Coordinates of C-alpha atoms in Angstrom, one line a residue:
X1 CA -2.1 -30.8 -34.4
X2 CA -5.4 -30.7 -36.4
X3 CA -6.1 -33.4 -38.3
X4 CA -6.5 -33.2 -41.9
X5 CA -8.1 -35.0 -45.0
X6 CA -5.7 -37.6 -47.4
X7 CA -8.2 -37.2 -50.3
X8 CA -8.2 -33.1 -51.4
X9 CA -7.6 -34.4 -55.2
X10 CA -5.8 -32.3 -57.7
X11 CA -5.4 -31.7 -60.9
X12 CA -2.5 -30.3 -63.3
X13 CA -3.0 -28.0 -66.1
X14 CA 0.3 -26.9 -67.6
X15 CA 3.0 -29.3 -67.6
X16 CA 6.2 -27.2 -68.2
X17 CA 9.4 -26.7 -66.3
X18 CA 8.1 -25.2 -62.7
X19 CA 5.5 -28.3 -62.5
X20 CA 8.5 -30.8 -61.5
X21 CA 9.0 -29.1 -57.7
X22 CA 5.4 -28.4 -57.4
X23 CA 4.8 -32.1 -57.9
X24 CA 8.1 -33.2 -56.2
X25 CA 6.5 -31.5 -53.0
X26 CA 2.8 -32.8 -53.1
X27 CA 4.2 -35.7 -53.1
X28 CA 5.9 -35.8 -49.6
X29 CA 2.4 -35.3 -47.8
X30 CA -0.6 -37.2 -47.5
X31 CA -2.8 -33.6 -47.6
X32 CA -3.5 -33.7 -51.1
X33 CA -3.2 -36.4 -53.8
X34 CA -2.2 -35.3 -57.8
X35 CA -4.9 -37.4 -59.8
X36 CA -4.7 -36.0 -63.3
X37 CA -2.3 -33.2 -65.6
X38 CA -3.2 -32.0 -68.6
X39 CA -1.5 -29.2 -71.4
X40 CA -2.0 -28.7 -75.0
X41 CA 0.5 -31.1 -75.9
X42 CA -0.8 -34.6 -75.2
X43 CA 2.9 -36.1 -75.2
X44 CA 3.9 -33.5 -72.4
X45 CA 1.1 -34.4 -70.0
X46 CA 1.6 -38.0 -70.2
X47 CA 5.5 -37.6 -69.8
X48 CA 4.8 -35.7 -67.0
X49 CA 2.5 -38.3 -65.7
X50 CA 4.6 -41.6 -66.1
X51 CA 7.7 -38.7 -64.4
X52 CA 6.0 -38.3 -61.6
X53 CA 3.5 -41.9 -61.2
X54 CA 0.2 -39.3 -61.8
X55 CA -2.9 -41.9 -62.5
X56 CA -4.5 -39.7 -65.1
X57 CA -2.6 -37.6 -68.0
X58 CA -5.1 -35.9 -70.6
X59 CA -6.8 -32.4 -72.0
X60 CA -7.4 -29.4 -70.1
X61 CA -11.2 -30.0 -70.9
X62 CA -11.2 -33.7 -69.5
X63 CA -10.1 -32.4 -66.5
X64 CA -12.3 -29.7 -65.6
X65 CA -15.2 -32.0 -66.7
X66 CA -13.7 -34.8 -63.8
X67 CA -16.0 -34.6 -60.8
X68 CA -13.6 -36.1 -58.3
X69 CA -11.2 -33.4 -58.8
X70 CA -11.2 -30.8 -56.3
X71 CA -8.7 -28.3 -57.1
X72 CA -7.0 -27.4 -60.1
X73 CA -3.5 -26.2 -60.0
X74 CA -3.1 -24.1 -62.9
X75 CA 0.8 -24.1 -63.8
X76 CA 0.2 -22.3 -67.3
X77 CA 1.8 -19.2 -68.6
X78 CA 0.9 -15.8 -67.4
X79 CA -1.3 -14.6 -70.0
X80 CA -3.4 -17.9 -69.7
X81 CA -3.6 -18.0 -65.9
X82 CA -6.8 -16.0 -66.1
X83 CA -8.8 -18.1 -68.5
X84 CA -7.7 -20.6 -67.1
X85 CA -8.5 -20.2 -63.4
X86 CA -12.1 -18.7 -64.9
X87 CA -12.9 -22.1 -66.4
X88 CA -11.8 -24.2 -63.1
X89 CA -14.4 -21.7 -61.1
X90 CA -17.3 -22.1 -63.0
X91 CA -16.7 -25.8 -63.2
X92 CA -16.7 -26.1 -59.1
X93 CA -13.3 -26.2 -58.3
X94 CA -10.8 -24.3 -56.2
X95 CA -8.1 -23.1 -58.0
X96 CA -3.9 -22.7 -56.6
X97 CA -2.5 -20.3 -59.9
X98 CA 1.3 -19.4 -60.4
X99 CA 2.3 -15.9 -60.3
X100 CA 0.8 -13.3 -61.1
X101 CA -2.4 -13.9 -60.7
X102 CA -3.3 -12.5 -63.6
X103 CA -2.3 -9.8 -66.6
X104 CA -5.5 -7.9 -66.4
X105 CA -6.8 -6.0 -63.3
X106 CA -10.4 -6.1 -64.5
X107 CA -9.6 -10.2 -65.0
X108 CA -8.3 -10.0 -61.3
X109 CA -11.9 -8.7 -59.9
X110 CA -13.5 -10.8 -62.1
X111 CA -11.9 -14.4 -60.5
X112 CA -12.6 -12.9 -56.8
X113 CA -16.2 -12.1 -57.4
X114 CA -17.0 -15.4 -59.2
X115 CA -15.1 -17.5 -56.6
X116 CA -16.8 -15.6 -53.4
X117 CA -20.4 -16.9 -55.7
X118 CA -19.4 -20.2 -55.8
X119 CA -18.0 -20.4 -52.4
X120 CA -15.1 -21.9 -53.5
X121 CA -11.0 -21.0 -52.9
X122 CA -8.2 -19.4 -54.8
X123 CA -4.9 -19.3 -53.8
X124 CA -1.5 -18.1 -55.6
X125 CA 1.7 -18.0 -55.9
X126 CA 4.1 -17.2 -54.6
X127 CA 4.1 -19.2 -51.3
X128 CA 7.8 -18.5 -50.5
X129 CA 6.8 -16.5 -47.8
X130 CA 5.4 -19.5 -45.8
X131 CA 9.5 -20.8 -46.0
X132 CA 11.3 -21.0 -42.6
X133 CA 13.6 -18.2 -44.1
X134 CA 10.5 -15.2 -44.4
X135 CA 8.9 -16.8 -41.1
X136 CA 11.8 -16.5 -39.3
X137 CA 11.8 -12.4 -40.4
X138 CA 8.1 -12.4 -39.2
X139 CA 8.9 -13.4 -36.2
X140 CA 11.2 -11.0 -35.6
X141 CA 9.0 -8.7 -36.5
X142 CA 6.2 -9.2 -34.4
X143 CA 8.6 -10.0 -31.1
X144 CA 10.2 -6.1 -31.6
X145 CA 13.9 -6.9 -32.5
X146 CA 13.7 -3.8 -34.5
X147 CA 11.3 -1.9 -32.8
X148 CA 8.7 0.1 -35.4
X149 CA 9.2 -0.5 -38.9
X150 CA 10.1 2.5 -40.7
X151 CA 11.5 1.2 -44.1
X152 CA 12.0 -1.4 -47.0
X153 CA 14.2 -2.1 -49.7
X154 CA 14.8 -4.5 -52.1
X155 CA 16.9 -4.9 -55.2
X156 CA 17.0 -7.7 -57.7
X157 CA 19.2 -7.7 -60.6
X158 CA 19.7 -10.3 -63.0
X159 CA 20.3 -10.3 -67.0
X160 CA 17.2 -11.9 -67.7
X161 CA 16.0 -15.2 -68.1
X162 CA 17.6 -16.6 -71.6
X163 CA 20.8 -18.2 -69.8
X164 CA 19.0 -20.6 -68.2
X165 CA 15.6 -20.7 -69.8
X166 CA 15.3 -23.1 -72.8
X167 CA 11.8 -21.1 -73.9
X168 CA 12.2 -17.5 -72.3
X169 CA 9.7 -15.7 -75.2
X170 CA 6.8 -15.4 -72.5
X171 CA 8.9 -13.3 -70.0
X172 CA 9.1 -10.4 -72.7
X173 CA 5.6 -10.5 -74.0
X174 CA 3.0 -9.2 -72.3
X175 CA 2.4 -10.7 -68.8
X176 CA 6.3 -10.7 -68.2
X177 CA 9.0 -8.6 -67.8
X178 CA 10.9 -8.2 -64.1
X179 CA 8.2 -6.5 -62.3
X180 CA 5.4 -8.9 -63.2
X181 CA 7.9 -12.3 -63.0
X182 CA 10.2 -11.3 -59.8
X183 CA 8.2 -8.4 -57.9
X184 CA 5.5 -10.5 -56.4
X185 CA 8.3 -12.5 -54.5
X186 CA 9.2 -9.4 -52.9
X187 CA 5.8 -7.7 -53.1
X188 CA 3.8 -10.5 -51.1
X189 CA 7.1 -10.7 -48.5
X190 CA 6.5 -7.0 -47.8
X191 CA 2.8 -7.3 -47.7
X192 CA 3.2 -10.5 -45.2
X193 CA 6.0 -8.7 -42.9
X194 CA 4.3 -5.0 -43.0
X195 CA 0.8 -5.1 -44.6
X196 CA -0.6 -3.5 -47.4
X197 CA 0.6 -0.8 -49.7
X198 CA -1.8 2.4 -49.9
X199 CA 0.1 4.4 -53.1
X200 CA 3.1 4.2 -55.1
X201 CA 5.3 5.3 -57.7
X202 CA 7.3 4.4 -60.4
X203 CA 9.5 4.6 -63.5
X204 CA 10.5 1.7 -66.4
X205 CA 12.4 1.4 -69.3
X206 CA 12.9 -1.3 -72.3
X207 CA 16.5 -1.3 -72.6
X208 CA 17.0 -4.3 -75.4
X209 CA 14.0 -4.5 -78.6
X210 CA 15.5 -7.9 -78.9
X211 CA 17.3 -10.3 -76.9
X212 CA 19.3 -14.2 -77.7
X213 CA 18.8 -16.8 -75.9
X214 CA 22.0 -18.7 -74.5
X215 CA 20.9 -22.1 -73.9
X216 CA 19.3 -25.4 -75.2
X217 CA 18.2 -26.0 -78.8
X218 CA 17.4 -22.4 -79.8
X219 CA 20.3 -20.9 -78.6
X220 CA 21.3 -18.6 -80.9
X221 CA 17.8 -17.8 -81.2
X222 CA 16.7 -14.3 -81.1
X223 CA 13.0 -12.8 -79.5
X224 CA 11.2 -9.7 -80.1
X225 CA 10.8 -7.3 -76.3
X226 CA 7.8 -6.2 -75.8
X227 CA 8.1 -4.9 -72.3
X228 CA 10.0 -2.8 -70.2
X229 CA 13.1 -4.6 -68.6
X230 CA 14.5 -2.2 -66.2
X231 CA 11.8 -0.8 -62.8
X232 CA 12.2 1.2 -60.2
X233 CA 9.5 1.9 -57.5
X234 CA 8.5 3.6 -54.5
X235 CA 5.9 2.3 -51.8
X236 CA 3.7 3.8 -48.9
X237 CA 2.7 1.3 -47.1
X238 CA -1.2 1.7 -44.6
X239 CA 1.0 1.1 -41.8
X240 CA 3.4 4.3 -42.9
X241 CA 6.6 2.3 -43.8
X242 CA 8.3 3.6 -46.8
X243 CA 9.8 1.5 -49.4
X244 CA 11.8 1.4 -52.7
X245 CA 12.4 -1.7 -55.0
X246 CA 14.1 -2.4 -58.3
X247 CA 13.8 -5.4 -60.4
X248 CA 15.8 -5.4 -63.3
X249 CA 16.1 -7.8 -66.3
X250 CA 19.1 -5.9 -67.7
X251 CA 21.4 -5.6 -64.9
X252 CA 25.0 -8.1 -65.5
X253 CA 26.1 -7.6 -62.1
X254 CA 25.5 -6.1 -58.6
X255 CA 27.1 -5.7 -55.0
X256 CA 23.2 -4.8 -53.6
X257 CA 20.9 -7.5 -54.4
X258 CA 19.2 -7.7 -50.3
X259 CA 16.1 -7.5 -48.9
X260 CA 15.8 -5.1 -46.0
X261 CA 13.5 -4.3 -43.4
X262 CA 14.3 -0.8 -41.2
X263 CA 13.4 -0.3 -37.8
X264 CA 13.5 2.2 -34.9
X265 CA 16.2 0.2 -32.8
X266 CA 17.9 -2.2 -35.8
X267 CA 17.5 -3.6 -39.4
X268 CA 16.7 -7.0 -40.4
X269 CA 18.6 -8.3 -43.9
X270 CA 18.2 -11.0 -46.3
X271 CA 21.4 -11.3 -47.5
X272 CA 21.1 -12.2 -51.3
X273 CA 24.6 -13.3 -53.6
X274 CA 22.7 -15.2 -56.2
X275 CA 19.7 -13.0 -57.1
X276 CA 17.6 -15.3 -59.1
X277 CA 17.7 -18.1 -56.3
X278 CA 17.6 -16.1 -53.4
X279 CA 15.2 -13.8 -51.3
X280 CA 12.7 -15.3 -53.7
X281 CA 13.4 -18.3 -52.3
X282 CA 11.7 -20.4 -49.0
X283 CA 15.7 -20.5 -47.2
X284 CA 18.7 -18.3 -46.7
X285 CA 20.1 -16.2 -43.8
X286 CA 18.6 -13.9 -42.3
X287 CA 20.9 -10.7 -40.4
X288 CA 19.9 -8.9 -38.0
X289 CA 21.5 -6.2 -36.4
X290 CA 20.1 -3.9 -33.7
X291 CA 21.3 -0.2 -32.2
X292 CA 23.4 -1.8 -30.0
X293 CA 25.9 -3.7 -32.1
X294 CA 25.2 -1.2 -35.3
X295 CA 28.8 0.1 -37.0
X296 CA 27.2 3.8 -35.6
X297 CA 27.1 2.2 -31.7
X298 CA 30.0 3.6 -29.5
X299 CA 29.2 0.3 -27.7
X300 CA 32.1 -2.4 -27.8
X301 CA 30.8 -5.3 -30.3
X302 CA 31.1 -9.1 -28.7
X303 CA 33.9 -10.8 -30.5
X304 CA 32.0 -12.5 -33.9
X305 CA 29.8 -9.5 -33.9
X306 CA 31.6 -7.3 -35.6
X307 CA 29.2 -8.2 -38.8
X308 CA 25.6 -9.1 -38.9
X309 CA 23.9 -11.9 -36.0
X310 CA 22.8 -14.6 -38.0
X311 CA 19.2 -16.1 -37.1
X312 CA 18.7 -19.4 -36.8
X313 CA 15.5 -20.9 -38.7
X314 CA 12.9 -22.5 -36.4
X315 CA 10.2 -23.3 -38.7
X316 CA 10.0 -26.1 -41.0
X317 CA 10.5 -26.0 -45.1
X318 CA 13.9 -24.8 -45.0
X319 CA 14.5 -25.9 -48.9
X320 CA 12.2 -25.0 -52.1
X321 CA 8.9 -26.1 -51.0
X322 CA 6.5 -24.6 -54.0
X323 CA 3.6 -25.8 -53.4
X324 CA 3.3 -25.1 -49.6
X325 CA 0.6 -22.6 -50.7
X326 CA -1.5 -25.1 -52.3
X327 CA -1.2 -27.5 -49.3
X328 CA -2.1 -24.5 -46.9
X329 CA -5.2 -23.6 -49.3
X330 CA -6.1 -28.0 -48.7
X331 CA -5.9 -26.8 -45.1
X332 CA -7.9 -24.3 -45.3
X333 CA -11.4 -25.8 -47.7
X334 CA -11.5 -28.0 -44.0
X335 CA -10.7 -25.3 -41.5
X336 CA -13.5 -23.0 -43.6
X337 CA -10.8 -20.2 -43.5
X338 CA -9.1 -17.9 -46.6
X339 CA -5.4 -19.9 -47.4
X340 CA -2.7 -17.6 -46.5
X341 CA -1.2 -17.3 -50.2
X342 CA -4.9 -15.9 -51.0
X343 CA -6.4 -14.5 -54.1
X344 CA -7.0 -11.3 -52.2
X345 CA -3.6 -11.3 -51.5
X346 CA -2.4 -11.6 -55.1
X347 CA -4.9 -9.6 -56.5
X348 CA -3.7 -6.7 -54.1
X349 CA 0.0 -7.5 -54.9
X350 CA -0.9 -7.7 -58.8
X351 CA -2.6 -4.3 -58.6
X352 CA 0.6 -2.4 -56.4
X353 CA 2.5 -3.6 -59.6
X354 CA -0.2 -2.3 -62.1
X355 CA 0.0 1.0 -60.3
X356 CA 3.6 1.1 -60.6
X357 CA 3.2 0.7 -64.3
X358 CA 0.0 3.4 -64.7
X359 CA 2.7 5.7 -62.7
X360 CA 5.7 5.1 -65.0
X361 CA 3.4 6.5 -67.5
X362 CA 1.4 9.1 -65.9
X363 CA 4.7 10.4 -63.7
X364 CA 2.5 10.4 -61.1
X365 CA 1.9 8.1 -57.8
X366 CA -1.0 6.3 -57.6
X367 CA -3.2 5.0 -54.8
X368 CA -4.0 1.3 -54.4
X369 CA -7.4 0.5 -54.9
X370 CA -7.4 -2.8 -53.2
X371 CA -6.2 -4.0 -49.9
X372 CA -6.3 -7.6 -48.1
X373 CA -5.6 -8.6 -44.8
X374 CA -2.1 -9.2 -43.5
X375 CA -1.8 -13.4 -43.7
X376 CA -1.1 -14.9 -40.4
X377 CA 2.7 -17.1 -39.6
X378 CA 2.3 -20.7 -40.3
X379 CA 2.2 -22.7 -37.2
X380 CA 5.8 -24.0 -36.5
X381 CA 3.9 -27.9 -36.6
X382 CA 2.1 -27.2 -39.5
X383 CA 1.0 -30.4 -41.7
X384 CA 0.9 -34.1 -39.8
X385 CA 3.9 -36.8 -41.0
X386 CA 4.8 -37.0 -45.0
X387 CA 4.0 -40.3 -46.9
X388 CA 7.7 -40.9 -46.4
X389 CA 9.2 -40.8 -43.3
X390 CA 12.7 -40.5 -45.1
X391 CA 11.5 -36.5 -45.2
X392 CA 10.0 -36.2 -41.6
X393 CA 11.0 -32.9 -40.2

């Protein structure tokens, strides 16, 4: 196993909800070491750092300006990631961004040239793909359970974010909505199982001008849309794989939230009940079932076959593990490699969904400017022990 550095430091900007597992992760390895969080609220970052025992809590300023800081991990919201990410570059550091990478396509270019100058890293979520559930599909993949892919589909319908969200207004400003929020879960999965998309089509609709949030102390509470709610698209992948998605913000219910991956001699599925905790997710089942034991097969099917052949996992992070990407971009500054959840990658994923958008509007496809190179599995040993042997795998 290669050996690796206990002293990649990190800093926090943007100390809301989705920091809590990010940090709850970092902590479980001695790759990289959170030593300061910031936000625009000074109570926030130092709650955040007494929560989670972080040595520093202060402005976003201070810590760009702190020279023993290597990486920023930029946790703010969508329309800030950008600026943001901008300021850590030009102040030296690498940079690990939530999704997306950012809300402006000439932003997206401008973050990959500068970083390429510096000669410094950027990495983005999401990392889910590095989860034992989406590795487990890779590997399938490339040992020919389901011969040449053909096809894709995915479907993810939920009713929004206000349920459960105590502060949802960002997902239906600019910057959110369900394609920007939920497709590069499934965009990045695709890219990482099939490579990357060449054109693509699609249609939207803003089904709801305003919406109430259900939860916490505003509930009651009603926000302005300002984006559309409701997508459907269609993908052309380089490779010749066709796909269709939907991801929906107005949907109550559904029988057909899956992920599924078509091949000449079977189909692999990701089975997903709960669509806002599932293929989206690092764990799960995955299905597969080939020509022989398919419902069309005038073969006999083995007793307990009669369904879908559940795969076991192999890999490691079988539990939400964001943050992986981060400790795979650590990984990669000492291996002088690109991290797996790249900037390339994002940026490419970021533009198939501004295309989908352009072709809502235009009613025609459009063809993907960008590409990036399809990221490599993670090693089944990857990182050394955790700090605490309690959560050795």
């Amino acid at each position: 196993m290669t050996h690796r550095p206990k002293s990649f430091r990190v800093g926090l900007i943007g100390c809301g909800r989705i920091s809590d597992i990010y940090l709850t992760t970092l902590a479980k390895f001695n790759q990289v070491e959170v030593v300061a969080c910031a936000s625009l609220e000074p109570s926030e970052s130092r709650a955040k750092a007494a929560q989670h025992g972080i040595p520093k809590a202060c402005t976003p300023e201070e810590l760009l300006e702190d020279p023993g800081i290597d990486c920023v991990l930029n946790l703010t919201i969508p329309a800030a990631h950008a600026e943001v990410s901008c300021k850590a570059l030009l102040a030296g550091k690498h940079v690990y961004s939530e999704k997306p990478f950012v809300t402006d396509r000439e932003d997206g270019k401008t973050l990959l040239d500068l970083a390429k100058q510096k000669g410094l890293l950027i990495g983005n979520a999401p990392d889910t793909f590095l989860g034992g559930r989406w590795q487990t599909v890779r590997r399938l993949l490339d040992d020919g359970a389901i011969g040449k892919p053909t096809g894709v589909f995915a479907h993810v319908g939920t009713h929004g974010t206000e349920r459960h969200h105590p502060n949802p207004d960002f997902y239906y400003q600019p910057g959110g909505g369900p394609l920007l929020d939920l497709g590069p879960y499934y965009l990045t999965a695709m890219v990482f199982c099939l490579g990357p998309i060449s054109k693509v089509a699609g249609m939207a609709r803003r089904t709801f001008d305003k919406r109430q949030i259900e939860n916490g102390p505003r509930n009651g509470a009603w926000m302005n849309v300002e984006v559309d709610t409701h997508s459907l698209s269609l993908l052309h992948f380089e490779s010749g794989v066709l796909g269709q998605m939907t991801m929906s913000f107005d949907i109550w219910d559904s029988e057909t939230p899956r992920f599924e991956i078509y091949g000449e001699t079977g189909t692999i599925c990701i089975p997903d009940p709960d669509p806002v905790h599932g293929a989206n997710d690092f764990h799960g089942p995955v299905w597969l079932r080939t020509k022989e034991t398919s419902r069309w097969s005038h073969q006999p099917r083995p007793t307990g076959r009669d369904f879908w052949e559940e795969i076991p996992p192999v890999h490691g992070f079988n539990e939400n593990s964001r943050g992986l990407g981060l400790l795979d971009l650590a990984a990669a500054v000492e291996e002088n490699r690109a991290p797996r959840a790249s900037g390339e990658l994002a940026f490419h994923v970021f533009d198939a969904m501004d295309a989908i958008a352009r072709s809502g509007q235009s009613s025609t496809f459009e063809e993907i400017a960008t590409t990036c190179a399809r990221p490599s599995p993670l090693p089944i040993d990857f990182l050394s022990p955790v700090k605490d042997p309690a959560h050795a795998r």
